[in-house]
Short mmCIF file of C-alpha atoms in Angstrom, two decimals:
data_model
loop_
_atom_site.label_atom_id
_atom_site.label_comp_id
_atom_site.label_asym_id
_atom_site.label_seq_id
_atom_site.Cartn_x
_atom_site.Cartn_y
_atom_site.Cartn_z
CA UNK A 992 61.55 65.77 -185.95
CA UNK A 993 58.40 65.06 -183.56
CA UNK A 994 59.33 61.21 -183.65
CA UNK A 995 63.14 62.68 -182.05
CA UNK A 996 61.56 64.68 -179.53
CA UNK A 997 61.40 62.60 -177.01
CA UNK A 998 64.24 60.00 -176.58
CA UNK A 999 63.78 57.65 -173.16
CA UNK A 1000 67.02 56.09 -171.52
CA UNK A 1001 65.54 52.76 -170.50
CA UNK A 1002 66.80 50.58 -168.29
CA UNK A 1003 65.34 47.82 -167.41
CA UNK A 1004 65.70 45.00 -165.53
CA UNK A 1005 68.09 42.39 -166.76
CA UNK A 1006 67.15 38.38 -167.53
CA UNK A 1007 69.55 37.12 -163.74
CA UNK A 1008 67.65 40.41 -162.23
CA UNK A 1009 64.32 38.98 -163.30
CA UNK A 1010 65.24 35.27 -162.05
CA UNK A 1011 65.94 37.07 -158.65
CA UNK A 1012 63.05 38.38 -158.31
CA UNK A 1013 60.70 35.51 -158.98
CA UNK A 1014 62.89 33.49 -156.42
CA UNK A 1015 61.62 35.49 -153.66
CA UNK A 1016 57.94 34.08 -152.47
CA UNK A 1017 59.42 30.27 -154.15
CA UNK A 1018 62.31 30.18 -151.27
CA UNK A 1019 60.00 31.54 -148.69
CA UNK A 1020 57.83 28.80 -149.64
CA UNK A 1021 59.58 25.75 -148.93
CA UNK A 1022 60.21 26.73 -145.67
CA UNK A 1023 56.95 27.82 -144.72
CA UNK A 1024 55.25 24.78 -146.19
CA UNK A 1025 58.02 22.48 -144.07
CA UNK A 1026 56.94 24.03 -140.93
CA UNK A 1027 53.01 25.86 -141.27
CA UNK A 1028 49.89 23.63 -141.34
CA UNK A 1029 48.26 27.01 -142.26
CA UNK A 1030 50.13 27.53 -144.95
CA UNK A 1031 48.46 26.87 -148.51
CA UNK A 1032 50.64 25.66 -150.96
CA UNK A 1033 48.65 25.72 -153.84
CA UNK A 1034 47.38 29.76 -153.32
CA UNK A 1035 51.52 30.45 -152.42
CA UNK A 1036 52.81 28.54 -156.34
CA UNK A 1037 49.18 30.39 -157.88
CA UNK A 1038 50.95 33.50 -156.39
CA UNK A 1039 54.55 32.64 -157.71
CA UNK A 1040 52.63 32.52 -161.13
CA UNK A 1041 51.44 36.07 -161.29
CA UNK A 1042 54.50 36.93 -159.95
CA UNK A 1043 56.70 36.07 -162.81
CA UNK A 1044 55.25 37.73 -165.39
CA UNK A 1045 57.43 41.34 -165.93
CA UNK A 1046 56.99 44.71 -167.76
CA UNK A 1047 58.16 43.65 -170.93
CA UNK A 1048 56.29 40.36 -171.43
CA UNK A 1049 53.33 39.88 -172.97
CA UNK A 1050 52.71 35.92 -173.04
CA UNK A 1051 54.38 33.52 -170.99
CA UNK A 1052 54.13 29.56 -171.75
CA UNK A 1053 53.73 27.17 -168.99
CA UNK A 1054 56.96 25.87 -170.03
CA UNK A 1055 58.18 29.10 -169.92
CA UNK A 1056 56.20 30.04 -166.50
CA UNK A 1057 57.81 26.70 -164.76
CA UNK A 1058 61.30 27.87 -166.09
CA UNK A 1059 60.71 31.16 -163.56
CA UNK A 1060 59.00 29.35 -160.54
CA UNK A 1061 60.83 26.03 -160.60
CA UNK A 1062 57.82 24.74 -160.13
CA UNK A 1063 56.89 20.99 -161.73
CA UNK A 1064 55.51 21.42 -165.56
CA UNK A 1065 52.25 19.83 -164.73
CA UNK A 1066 51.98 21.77 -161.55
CA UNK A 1067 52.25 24.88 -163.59
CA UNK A 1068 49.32 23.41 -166.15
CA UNK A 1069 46.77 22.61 -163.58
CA UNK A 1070 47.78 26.17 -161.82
CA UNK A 1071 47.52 28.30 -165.24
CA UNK A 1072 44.14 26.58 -166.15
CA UNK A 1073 42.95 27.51 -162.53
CA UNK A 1074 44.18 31.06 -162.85
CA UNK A 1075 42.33 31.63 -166.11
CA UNK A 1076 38.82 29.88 -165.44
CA UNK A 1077 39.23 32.94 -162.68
CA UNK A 1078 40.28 35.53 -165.01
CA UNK A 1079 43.23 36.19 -163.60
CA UNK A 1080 45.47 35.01 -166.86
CA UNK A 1081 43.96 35.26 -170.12
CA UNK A 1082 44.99 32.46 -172.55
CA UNK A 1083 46.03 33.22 -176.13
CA UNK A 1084 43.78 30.10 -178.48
CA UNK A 1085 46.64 30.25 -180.98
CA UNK A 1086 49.69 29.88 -179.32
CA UNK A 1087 48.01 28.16 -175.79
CA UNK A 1088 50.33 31.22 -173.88
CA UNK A 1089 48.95 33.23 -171.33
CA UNK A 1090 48.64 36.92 -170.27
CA UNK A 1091 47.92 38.90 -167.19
CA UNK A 1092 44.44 39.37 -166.65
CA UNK A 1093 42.23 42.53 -166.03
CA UNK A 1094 42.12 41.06 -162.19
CA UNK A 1095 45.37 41.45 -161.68
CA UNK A 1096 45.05 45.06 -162.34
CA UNK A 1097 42.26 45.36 -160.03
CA UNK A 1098 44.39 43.95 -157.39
CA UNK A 1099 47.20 46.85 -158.62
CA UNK A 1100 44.64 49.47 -158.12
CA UNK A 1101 43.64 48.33 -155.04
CA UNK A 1102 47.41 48.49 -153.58
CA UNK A 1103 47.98 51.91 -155.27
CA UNK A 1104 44.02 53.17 -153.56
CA UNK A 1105 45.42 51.72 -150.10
CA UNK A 1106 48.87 53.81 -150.33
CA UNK A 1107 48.04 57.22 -148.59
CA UNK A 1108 51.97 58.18 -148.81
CA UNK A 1109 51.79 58.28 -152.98
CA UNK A 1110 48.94 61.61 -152.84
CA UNK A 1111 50.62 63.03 -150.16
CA UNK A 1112 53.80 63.37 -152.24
CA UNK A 1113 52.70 63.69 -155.71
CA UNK A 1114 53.20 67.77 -155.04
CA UNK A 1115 56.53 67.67 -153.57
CA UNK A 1116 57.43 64.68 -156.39
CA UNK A 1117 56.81 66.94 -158.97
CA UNK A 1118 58.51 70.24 -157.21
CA UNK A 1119 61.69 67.87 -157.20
CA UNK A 1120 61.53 67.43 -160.96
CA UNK A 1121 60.99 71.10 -161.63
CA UNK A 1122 64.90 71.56 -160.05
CA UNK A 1123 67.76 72.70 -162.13
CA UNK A 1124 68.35 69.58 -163.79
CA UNK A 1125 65.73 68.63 -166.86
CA UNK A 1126 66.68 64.95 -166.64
CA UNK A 1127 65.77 64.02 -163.15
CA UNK A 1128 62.96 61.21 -162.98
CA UNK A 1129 61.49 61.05 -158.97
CA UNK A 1130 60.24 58.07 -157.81
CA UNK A 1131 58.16 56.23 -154.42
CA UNK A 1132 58.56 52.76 -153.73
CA UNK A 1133 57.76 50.06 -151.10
CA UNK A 1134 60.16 46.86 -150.16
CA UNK A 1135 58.59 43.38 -151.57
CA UNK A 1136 61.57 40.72 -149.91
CA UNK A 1137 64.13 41.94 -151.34
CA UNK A 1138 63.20 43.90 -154.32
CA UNK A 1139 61.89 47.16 -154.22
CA UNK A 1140 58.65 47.96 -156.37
CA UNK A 1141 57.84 51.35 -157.85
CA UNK A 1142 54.61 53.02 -156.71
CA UNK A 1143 54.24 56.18 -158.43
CA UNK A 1144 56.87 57.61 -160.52
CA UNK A 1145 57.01 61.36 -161.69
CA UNK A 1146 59.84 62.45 -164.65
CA UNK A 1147 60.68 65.82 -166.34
CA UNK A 1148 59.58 66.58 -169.68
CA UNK A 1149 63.40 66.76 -171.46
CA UNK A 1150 64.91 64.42 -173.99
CA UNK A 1151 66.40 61.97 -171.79
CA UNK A 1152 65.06 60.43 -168.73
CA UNK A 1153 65.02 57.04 -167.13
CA UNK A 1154 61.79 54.88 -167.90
CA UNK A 1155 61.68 52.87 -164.97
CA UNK A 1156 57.82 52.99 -164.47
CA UNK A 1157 55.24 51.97 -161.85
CA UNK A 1158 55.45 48.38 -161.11
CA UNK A 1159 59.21 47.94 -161.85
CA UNK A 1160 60.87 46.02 -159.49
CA UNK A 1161 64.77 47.22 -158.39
CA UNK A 1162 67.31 45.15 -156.41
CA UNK A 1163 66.81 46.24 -152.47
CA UNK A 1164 70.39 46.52 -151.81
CA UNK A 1165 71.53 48.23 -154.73
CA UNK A 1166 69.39 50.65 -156.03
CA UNK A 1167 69.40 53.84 -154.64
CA UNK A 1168 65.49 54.12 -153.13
CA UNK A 1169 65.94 50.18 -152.15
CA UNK A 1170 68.72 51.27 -149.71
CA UNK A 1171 66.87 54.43 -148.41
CA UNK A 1172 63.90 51.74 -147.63
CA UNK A 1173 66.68 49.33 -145.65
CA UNK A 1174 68.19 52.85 -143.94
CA UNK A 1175 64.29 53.54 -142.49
CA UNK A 1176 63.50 50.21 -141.02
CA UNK A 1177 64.94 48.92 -138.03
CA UNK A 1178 67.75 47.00 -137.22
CA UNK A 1179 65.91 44.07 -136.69
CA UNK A 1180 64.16 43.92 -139.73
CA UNK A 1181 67.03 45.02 -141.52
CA UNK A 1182 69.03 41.89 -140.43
CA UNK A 1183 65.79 39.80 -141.38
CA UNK A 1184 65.99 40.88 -145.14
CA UNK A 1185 69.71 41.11 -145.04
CA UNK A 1186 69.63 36.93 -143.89
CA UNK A 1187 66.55 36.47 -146.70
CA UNK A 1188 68.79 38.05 -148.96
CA UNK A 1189 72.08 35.65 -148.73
CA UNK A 1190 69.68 32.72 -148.18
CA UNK A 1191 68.65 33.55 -151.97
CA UNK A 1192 71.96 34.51 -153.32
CA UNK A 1193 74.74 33.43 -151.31
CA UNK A 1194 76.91 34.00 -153.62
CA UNK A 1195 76.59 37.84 -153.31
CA UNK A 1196 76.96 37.69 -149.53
CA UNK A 1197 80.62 40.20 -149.26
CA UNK A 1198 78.34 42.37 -151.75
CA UNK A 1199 75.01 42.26 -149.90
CA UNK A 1200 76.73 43.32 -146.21
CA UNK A 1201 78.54 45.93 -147.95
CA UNK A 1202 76.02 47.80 -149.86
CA UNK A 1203 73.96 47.52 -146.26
CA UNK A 1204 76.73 49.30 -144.69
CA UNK A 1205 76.90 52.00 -147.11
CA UNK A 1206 72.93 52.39 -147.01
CA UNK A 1207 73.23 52.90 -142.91
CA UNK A 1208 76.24 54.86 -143.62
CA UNK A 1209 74.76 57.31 -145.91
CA UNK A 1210 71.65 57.85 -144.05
CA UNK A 1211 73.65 59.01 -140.83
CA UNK A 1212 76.19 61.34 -142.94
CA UNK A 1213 73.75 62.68 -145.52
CA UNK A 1214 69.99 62.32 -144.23
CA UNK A 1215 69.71 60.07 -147.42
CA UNK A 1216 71.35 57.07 -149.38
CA UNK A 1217 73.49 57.26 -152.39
CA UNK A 1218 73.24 54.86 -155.48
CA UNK A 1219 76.31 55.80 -158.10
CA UNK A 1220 76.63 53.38 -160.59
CA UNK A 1221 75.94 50.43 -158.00
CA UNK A 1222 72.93 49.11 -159.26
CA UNK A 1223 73.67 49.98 -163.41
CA UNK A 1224 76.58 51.84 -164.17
CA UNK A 1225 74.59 54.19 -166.44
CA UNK A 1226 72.00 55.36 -163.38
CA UNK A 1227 72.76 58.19 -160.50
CA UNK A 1228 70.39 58.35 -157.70
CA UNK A 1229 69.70 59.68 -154.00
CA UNK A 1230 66.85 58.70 -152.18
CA UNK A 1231 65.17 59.06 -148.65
CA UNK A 1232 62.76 57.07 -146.39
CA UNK A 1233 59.57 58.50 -145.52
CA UNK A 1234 56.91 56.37 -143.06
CA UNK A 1235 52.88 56.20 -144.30
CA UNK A 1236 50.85 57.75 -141.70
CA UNK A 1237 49.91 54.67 -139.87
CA UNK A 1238 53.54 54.24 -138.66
CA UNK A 1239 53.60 51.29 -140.14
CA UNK A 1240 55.49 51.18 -143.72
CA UNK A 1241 58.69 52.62 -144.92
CA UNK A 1242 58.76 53.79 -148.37
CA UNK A 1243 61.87 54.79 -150.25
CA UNK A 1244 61.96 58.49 -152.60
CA UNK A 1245 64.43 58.35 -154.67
CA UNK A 1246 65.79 61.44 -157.10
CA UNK A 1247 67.83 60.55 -159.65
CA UNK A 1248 69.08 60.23 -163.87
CA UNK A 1249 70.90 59.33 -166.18
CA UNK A 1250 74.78 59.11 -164.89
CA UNK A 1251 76.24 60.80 -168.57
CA UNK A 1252 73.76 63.77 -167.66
CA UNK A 1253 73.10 63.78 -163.74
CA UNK A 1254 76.30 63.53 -161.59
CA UNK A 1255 77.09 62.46 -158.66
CA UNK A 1256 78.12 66.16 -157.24
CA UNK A 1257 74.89 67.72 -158.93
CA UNK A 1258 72.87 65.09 -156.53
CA UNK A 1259 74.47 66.22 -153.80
CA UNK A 1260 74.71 70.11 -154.27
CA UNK A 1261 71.39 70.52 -155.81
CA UNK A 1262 69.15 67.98 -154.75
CA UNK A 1263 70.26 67.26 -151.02
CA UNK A 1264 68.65 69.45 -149.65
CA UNK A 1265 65.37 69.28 -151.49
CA UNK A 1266 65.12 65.59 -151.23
CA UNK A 1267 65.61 66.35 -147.13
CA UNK A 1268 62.96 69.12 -146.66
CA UNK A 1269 60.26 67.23 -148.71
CA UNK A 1270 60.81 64.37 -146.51
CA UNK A 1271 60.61 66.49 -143.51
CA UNK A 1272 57.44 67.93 -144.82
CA UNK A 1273 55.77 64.70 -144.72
CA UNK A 1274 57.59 63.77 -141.45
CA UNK A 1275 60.98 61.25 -141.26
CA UNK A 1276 60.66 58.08 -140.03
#
């Protein structure tokens, strides 16, 4: 019975999701490279490398690494070996694969130290899980081109909740705390990663405008952004934008569950509200 106690709803992200996700810093490279003498090439594809690796992997091949990054099979061999005389892969002497290494963490820790917003809201995280619904998993992120990464990510203690942990990476349009994120930042910008966005995936261009309208949209009916099934079919979510104190970042808060055990209505009705006056606590952007 203690192995059934706990049963986790996981949903991560999916093999095209991943490939999306390590595009990012590879098209931004090219044309940076094309047209920025101070732009270093060989620290951008070193980069691209630790980039690649996910949640759910534990070694990565260089045949395997170039696969993600595009990049040339004997770039990737000179780049790996460079990474972990560093110590910022580890290299398995069986199998010749690599692993993050404890650097990379440092660097993690580092980001998390630097993030003011993530104490601030730890409180008011965990007074949003404590709500009516045992299921609810709350969540603070920050935009990385078009993905939005998870910074600190608080869930209740019942059987089923979503195990989307720190570090996960969601689609920016999609999700629900990607869109709050877009609704917070200006116009400007927003065209910026809207235009980054199609550059990478053309092919989802109709999609891409659309879920930006409905992020905007949502924002000026609700104070927040919805995310019903438009991201995974099985995952419900509202979320908010909320600036760090400098002024200078948007992060997204997102409330949400599973869909077959947090609705849409139960969002709305019982969560609204709560999701509004802890961002007003901590001041809107």
């Amino acid at each position: 019975m203690e192995q059934l106690e706990r049963c986790v709803v996981n949903y991560g992200t999916s093999q095209s999701e991943k490939i999306m996700a390590t595009d990012e810093l590879h098209s931004d490279g090219h044309a940076t490279e094309e047209n920025d003498r101070q732009f270093v090439t060989a620290l951008a594809r070193g980069l691209e490398i630790l980039a690649c690796f996910k949640t759910d992997d534990r070694y990565l091949s260089n045949q395997e690494i170039a696969q993600r990054t595009h990049l040339a099979r004997p770039t990737v061999s000179r780049l790996t070996y460079t990474l972990m005389k560093t110590d910022y892969l580890l290299r398995n002497g069986n199998s010749g694969e690599y692993r993050l290494g404890p650097k990379v963490l440092q660097l993690g820790f580092s980001t998390l130290a630097a993030t003011n917003v993530a104490e601030r809201f730890s409180d008011l995280m965990n007074d949003l899980c404590r709500g009516p619904n045992g299921h609810i998993t709350v969540a603070l992120a920050e935009r990385s081109g078009t993905r939005a990464v998870y910074l600190a990510v608080h869930r209740s203690r019942q059987a089923v909740t979503l195990s989307i942990d720190v570090g996960a990476r969601l689609p920016l349009f999609y999700s629900g705390i990607g869109r709050a994120i877009l609704a917070g930042i200006s116009e400007e910008e927003r065209a910026m990663v809207l235009k980054k966005a199609i550059d990478e995936f053309p092919g989802q261009r109709e999609r891409l405008e659309k879920s930006l309208d409905e992020a905007v949209s949502d924002y000026a009916k609700y104070g927040y952004c919805t995310s019903f099934g438009s991201w995974k079919p099985e995952i419900n979510a509202i979320a908010a934008p909320i600036r760090s104190l400098d002024g200078t970042v948007i992060y997204g808060v997102n409330v949400g569950g599973p869909s077959f055990l947090v609705s849409p209505e139960e969002l709305h009705e019982e969560y609204g509200d709560r999701l509004r006056q802890a961002v007003n606590a901590l001041g809107e952007p």
